[in-house]
PDB file of C-alpha atoms and ligand atoms in Angstrom:
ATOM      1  CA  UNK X   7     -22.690 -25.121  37.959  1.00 32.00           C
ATOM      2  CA  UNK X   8     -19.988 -26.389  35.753  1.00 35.00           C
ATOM      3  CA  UNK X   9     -16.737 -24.741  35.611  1.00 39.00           C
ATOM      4  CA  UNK X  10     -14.892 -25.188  32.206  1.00 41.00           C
ATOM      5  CA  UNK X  11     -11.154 -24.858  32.388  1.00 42.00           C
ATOM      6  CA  UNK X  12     -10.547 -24.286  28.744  1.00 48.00           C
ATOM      7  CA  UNK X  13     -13.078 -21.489  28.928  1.00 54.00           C
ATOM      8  CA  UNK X  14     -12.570 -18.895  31.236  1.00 56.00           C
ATOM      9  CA  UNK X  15     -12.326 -16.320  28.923  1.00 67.00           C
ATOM     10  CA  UNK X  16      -8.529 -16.160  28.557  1.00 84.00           C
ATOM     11  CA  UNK X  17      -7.095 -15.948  24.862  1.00 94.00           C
ATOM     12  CA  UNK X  18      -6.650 -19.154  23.841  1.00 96.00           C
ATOM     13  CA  UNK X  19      -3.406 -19.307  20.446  1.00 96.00           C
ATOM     14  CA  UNK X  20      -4.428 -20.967  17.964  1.00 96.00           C
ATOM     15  CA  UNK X  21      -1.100 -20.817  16.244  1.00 94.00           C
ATOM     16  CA  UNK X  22       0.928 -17.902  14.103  1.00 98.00           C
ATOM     17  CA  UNK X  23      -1.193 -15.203  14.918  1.00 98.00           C
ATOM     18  CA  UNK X  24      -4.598 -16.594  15.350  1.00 98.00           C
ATOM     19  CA  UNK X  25      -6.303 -16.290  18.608  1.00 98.00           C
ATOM     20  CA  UNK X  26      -9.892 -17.578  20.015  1.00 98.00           C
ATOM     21  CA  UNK X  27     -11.587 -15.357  22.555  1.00 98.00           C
ATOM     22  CA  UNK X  28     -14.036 -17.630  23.849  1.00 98.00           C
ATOM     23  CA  UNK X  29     -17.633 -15.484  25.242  1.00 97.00           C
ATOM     24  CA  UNK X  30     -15.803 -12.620  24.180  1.00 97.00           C
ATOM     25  CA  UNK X  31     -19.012 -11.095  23.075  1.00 98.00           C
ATOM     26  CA  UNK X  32     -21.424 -13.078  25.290  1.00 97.00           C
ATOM     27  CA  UNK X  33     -22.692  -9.321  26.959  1.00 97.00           C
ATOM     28  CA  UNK X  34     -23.414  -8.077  24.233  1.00 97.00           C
ATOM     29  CA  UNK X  35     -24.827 -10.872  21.893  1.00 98.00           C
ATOM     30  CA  UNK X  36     -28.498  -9.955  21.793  1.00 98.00           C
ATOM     31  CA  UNK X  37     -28.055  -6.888  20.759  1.00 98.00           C
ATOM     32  CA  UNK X  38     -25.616  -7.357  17.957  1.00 98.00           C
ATOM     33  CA  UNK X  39     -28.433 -10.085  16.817  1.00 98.00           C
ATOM     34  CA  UNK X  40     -31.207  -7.197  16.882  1.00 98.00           C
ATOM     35  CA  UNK X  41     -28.959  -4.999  15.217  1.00 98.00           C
ATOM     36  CA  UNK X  42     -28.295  -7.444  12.235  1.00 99.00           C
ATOM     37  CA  UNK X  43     -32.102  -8.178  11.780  1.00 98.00           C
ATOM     38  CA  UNK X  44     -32.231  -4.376  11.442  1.00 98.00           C
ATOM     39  CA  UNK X  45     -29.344  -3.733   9.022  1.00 98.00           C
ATOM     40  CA  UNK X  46     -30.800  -6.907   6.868  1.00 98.00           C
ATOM     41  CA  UNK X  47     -33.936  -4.476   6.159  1.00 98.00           C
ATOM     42  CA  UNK X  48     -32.027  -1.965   4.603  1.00 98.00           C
ATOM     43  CA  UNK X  49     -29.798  -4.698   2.746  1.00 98.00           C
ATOM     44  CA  UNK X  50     -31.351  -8.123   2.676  1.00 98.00           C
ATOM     45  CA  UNK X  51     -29.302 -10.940   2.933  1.00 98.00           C
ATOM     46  CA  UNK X  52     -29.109 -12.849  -0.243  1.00 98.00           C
ATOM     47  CA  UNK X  53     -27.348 -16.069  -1.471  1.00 98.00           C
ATOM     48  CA  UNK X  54     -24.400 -14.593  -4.116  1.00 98.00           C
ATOM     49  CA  UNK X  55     -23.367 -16.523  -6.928  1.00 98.00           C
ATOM     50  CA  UNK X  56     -19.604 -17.834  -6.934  1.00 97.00           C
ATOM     51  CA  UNK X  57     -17.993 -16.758 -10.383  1.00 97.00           C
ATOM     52  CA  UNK X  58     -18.268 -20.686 -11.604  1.00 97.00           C
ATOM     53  CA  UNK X  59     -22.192 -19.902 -11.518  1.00 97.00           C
ATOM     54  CA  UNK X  60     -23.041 -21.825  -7.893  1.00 97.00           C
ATOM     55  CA  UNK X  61     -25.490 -20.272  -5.150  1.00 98.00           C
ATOM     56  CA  UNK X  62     -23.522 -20.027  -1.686  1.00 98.00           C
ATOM     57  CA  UNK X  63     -25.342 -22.031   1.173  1.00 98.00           C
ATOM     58  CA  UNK X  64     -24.956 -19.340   3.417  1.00 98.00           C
ATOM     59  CA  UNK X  65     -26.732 -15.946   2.718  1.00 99.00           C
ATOM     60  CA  UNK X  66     -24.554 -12.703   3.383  1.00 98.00           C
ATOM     61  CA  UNK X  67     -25.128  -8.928   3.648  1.00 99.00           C
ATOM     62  CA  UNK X  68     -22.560  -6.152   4.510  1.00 99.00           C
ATOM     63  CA  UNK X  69     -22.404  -3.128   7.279  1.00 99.00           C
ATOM     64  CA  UNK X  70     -19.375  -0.545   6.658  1.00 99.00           C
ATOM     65  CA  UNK X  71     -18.137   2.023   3.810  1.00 98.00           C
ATOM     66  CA  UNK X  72     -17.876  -1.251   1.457  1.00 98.00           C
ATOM     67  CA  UNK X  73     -19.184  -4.554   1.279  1.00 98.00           C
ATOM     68  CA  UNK X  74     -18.143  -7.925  -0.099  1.00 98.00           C
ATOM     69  CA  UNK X  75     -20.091  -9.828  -2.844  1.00 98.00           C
ATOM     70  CA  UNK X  76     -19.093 -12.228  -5.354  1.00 98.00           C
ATOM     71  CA  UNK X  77     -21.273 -12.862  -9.139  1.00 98.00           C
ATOM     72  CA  UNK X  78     -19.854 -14.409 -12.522  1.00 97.00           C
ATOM     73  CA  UNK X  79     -17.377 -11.267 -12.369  1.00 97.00           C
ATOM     74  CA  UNK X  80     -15.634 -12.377  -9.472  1.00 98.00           C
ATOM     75  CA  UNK X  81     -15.278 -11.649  -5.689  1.00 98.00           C
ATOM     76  CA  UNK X  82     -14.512  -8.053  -4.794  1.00 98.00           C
ATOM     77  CA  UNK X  83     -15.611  -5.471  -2.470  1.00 98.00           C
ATOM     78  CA  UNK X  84     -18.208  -2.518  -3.694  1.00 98.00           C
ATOM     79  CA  UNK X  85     -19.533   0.685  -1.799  1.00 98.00           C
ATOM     80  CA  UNK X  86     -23.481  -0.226  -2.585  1.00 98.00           C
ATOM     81  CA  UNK X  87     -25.226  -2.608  -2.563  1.00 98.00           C
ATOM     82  CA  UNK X  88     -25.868  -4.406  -6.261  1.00 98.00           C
ATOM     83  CA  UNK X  89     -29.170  -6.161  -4.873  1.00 97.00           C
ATOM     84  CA  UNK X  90     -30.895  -2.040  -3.917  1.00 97.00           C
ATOM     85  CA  UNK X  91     -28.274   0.006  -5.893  1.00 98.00           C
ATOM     86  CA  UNK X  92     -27.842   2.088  -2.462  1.00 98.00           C
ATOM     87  CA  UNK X  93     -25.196   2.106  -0.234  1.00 98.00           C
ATOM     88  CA  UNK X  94     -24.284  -0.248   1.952  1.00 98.00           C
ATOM     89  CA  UNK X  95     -26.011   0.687   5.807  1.00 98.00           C
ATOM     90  CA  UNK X  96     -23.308   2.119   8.345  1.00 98.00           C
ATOM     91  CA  UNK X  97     -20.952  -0.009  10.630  1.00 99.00           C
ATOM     92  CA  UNK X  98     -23.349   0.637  13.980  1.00 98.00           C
ATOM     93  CA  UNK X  99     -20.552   1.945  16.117  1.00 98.00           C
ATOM     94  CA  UNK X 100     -20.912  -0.904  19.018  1.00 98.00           C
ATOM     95  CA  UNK X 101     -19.650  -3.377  16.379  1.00 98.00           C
ATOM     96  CA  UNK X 102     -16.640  -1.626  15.544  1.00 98.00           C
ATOM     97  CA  UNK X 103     -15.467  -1.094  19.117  1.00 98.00           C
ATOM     98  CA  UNK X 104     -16.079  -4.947  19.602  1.00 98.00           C
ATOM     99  CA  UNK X 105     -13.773  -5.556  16.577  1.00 98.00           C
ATOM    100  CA  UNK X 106     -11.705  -3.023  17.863  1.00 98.00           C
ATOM    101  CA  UNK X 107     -11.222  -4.365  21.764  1.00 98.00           C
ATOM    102  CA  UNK X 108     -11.115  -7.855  20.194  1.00 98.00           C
ATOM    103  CA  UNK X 109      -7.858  -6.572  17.952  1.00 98.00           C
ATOM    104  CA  UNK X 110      -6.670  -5.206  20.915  1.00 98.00           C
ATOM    105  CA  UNK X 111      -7.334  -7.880  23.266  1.00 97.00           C
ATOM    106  CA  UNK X 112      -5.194 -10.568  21.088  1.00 97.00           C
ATOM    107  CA  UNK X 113      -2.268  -7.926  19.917  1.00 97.00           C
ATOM    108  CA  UNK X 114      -3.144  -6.052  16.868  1.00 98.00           C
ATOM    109  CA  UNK X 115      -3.500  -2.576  18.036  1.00 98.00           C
ATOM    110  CA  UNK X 116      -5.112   0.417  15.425  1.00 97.00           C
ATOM    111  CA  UNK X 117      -7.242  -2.315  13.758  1.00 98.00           C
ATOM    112  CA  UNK X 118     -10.260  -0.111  12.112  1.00 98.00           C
ATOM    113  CA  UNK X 119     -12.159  -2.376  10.410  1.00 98.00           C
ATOM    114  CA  UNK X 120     -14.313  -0.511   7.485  1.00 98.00           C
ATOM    115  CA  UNK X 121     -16.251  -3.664   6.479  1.00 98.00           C
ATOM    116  CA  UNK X 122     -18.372  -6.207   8.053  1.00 99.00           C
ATOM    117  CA  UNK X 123     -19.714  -8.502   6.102  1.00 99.00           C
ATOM    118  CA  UNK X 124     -22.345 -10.606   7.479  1.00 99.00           C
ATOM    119  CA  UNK X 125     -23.225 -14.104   7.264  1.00 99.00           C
ATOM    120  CA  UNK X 126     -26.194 -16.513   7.842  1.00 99.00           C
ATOM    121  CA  UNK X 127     -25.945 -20.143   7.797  1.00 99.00           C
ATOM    122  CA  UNK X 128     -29.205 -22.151   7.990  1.00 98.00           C
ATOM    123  CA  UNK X 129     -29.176 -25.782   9.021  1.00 98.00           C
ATOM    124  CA  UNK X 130     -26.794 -27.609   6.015  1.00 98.00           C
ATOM    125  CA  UNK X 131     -25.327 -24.200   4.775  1.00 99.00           C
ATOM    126  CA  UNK X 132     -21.652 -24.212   5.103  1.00 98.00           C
ATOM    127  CA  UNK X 133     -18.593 -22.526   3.330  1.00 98.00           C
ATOM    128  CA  UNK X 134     -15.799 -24.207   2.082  1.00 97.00           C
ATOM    129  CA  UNK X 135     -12.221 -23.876   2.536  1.00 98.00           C
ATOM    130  CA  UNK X 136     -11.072 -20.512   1.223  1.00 98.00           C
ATOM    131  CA  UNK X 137      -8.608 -17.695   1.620  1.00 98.00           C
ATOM    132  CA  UNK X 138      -9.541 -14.236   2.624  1.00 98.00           C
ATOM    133  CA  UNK X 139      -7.574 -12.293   0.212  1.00 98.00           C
ATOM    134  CA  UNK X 140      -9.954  -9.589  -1.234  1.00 98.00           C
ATOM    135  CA  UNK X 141      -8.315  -6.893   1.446  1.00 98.00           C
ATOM    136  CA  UNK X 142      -5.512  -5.437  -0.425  1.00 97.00           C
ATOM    137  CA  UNK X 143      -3.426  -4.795   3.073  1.00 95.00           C
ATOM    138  CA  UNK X 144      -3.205  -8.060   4.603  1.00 95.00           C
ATOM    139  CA  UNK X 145      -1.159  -6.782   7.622  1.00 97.00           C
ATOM    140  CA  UNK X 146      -4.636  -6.259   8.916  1.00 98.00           C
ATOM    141  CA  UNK X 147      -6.425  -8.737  10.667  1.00 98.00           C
ATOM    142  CA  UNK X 148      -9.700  -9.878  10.628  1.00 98.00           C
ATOM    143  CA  UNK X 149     -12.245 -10.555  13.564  1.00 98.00           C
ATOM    144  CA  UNK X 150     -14.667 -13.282  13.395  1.00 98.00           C
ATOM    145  CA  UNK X 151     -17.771 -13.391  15.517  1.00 98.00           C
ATOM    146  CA  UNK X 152     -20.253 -16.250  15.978  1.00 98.00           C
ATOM    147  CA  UNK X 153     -23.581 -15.594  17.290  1.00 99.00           C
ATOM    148  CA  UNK X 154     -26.521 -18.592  17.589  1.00 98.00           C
ATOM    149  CA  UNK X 155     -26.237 -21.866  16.967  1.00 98.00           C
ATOM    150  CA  UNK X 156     -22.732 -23.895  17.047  1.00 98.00           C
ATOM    151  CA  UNK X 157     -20.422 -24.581  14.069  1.00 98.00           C
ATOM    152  CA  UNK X 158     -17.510 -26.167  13.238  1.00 98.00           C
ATOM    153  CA  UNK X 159     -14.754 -23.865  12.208  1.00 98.00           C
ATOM    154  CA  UNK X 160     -12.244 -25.404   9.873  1.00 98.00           C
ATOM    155  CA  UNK X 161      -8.919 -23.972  10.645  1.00 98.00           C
ATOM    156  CA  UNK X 162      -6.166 -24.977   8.002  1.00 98.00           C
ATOM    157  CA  UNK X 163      -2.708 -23.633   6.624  1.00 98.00           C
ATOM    158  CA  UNK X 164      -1.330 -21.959   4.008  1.00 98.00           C
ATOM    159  CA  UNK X 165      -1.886 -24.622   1.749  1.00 98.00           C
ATOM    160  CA  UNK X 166      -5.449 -26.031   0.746  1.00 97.00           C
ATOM    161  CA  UNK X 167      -4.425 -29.301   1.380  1.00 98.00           C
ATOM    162  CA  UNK X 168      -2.980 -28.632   4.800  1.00 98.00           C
ATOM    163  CA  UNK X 169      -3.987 -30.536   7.774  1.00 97.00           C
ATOM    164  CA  UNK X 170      -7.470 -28.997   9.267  1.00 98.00           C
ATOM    165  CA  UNK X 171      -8.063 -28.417  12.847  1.00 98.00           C
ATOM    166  CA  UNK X 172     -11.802 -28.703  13.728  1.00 98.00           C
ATOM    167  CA  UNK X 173     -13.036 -25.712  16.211  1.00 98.00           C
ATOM    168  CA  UNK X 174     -16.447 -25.418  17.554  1.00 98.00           C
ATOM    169  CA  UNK X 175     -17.527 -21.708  17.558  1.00 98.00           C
ATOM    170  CA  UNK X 176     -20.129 -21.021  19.992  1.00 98.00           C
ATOM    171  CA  UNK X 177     -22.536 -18.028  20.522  1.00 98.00           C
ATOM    172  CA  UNK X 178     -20.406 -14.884  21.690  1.00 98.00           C
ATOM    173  CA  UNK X 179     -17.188 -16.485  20.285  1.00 98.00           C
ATOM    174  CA  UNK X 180     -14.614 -14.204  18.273  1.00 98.00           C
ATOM    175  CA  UNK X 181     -11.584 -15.635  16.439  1.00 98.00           C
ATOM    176  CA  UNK X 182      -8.768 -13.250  15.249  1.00 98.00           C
ATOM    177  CA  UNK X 183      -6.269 -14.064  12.582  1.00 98.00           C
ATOM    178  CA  UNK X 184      -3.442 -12.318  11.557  1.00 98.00           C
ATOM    179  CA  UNK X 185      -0.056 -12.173  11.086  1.00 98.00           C
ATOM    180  CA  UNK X 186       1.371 -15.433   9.954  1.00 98.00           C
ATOM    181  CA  UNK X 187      -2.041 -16.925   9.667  1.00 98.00           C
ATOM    182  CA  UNK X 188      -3.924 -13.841   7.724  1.00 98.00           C
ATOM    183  CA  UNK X 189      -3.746 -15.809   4.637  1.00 98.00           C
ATOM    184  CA  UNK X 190      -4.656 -19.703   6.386  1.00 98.00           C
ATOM    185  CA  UNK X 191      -7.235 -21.453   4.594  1.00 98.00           C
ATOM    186  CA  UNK X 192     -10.578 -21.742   6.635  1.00 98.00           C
ATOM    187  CA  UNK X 193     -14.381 -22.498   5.974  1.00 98.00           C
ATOM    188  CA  UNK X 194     -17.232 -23.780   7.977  1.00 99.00           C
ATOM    189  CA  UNK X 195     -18.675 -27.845   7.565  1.00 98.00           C
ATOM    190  CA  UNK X 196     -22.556 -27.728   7.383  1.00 99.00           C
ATOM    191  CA  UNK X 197     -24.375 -26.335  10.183  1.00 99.00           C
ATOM    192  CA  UNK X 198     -26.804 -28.710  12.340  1.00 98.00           C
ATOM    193  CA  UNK X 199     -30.269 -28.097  12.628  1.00 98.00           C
ATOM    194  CA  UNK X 200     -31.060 -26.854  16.038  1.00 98.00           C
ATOM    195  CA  UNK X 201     -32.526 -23.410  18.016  1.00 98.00           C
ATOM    196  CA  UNK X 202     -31.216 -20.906  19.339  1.00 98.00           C
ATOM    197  CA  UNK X 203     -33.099 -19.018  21.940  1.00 98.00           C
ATOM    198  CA  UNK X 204     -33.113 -15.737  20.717  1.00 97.00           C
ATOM    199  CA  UNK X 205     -31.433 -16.063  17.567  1.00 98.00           C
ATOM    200  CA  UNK X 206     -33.583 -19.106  16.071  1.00 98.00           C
ATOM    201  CA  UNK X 207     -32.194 -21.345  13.675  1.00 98.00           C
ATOM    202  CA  UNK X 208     -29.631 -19.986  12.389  1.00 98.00           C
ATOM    203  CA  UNK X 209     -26.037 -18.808  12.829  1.00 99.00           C
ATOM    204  CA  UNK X 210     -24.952 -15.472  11.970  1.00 99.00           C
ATOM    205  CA  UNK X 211     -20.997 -14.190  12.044  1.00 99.00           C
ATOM    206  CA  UNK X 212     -19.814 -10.987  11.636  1.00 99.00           C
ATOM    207  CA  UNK X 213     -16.306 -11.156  10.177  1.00 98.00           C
ATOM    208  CA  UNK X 214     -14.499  -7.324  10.159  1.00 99.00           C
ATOM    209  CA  UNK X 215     -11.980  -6.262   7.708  1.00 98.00           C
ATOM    210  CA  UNK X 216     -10.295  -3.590   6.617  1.00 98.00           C
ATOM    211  CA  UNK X 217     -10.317  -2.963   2.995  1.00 98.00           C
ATOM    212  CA  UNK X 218      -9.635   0.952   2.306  1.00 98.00           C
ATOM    213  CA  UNK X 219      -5.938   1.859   2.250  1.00 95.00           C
ATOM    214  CA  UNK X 220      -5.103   3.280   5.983  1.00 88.00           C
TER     215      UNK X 220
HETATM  216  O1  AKG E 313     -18.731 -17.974   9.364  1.00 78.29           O
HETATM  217  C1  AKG E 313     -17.554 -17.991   9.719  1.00 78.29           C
HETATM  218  O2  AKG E 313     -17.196 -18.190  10.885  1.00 78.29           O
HETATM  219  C2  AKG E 313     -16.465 -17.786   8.677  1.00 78.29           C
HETATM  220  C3  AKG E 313     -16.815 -16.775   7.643  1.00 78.29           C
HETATM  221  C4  AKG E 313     -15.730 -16.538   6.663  1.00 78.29           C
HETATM  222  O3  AKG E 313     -14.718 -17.170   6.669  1.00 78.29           O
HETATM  223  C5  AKG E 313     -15.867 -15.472   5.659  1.00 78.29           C
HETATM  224  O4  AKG E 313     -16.914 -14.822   5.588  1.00 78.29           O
HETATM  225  O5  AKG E 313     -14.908 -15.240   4.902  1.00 78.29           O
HETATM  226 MN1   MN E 314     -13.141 -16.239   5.416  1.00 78.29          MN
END
């Protein structure tokens, strides 16, 4: 057996408010996978537009009282889903008490996240450096959870052009930024092809937010 010393679990700082909980959701990954291929029934995941006309690489969906899309009107957050014209399906309650304990677990206590948006990244899909900055209170944090295959996070600053730290992001991973860092640029570089067992391949992250005034 190999024992990892930069992976025992402990929160590892990634600087001003960020923090990497490494396996943090390990226990409970399967079923947050089966629980995504449900939700994705009732609101497919589909590849939204950027407003300069461009298909993202990675496909998204949303859980939660709103969800976040993005079309030649902009980014923003809306309470159905444009793609069925119903609402968005409910936050299952075992992924809001993961976001919850994972707020709690790296400092930001009352986090009660009322969005997850969902992505999926196929082999070569990848996001590019960006802000989230959609939420209107960014005192909030948001919790970021990997599930399948590996990616490289790209972990910035406040600037676009600031230097980039590379992180891999494994299966069960959650990364929390706040504070300082809420507004750090961040993205993903293209995913590699590979399989999962049990999730295929494909990566899917949750990322929480809150987006209603508390
Ligand atoms: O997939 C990830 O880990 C990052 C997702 C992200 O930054 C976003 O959805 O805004
Ligand atoms: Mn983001």
């Amino acid at each position: 057996m190999t024992f990892d010393l930069f992976e025992d679990g402990r929160p590892e700082s990634m600087g001003d408010g960020a923090v990497l909980l490494r396996a943090f959701a390990q226990a409970q990954a399967t079923d947050l996978v089966e629980a995504i291929d449900v939700l994705a029934e009732v609101a497919p995941f589909r590849h939204l537009m950027t407003p300069g006309g461009k298909a993202m690489s990675a496909a998204m969906t949303n859980c939660g009282a709103q969800g976040w899309v993005s079309d030649r009107r902009g980014y923003r957050y809306e309470a159905s889903d444009p793609a069925t014209g119903k609402f968005w399906p409910a936050m299952p309650p075992t992924f809001h008490a993961l976001a919850v304990r994972a707020a709690q677990a790296t400092g930001y206590n009352g986090f009660d996240p009322d969005v997850c948006l969902i992505n999926r990244y196929e082999p070569g899909a990848k996001m590019s450096l960006h802000q989230d900055r959609d939420e209107p209170d960014q005192s909030q944090p948001i919790v970021s959870v990997s599930l399948g295959l590996e990616a490289v996070f790209l972990w910035g600053g406040t600037e676009r052009s600031s230097n980039v730290r590379k992180i891999i992001l494994r299966h069960g991973d959650v990364f929390v930024f706040g504070g300082r860092s809420r507004l750090y640029f961040h993205g993903i570089a293209p995913l590699k092809a590979g399989d999962f067992p049990g999730v295929g391949q494909r990566r899917l992250n949750l990322t929480f937010r809150r987006v209603a005034p508390i």
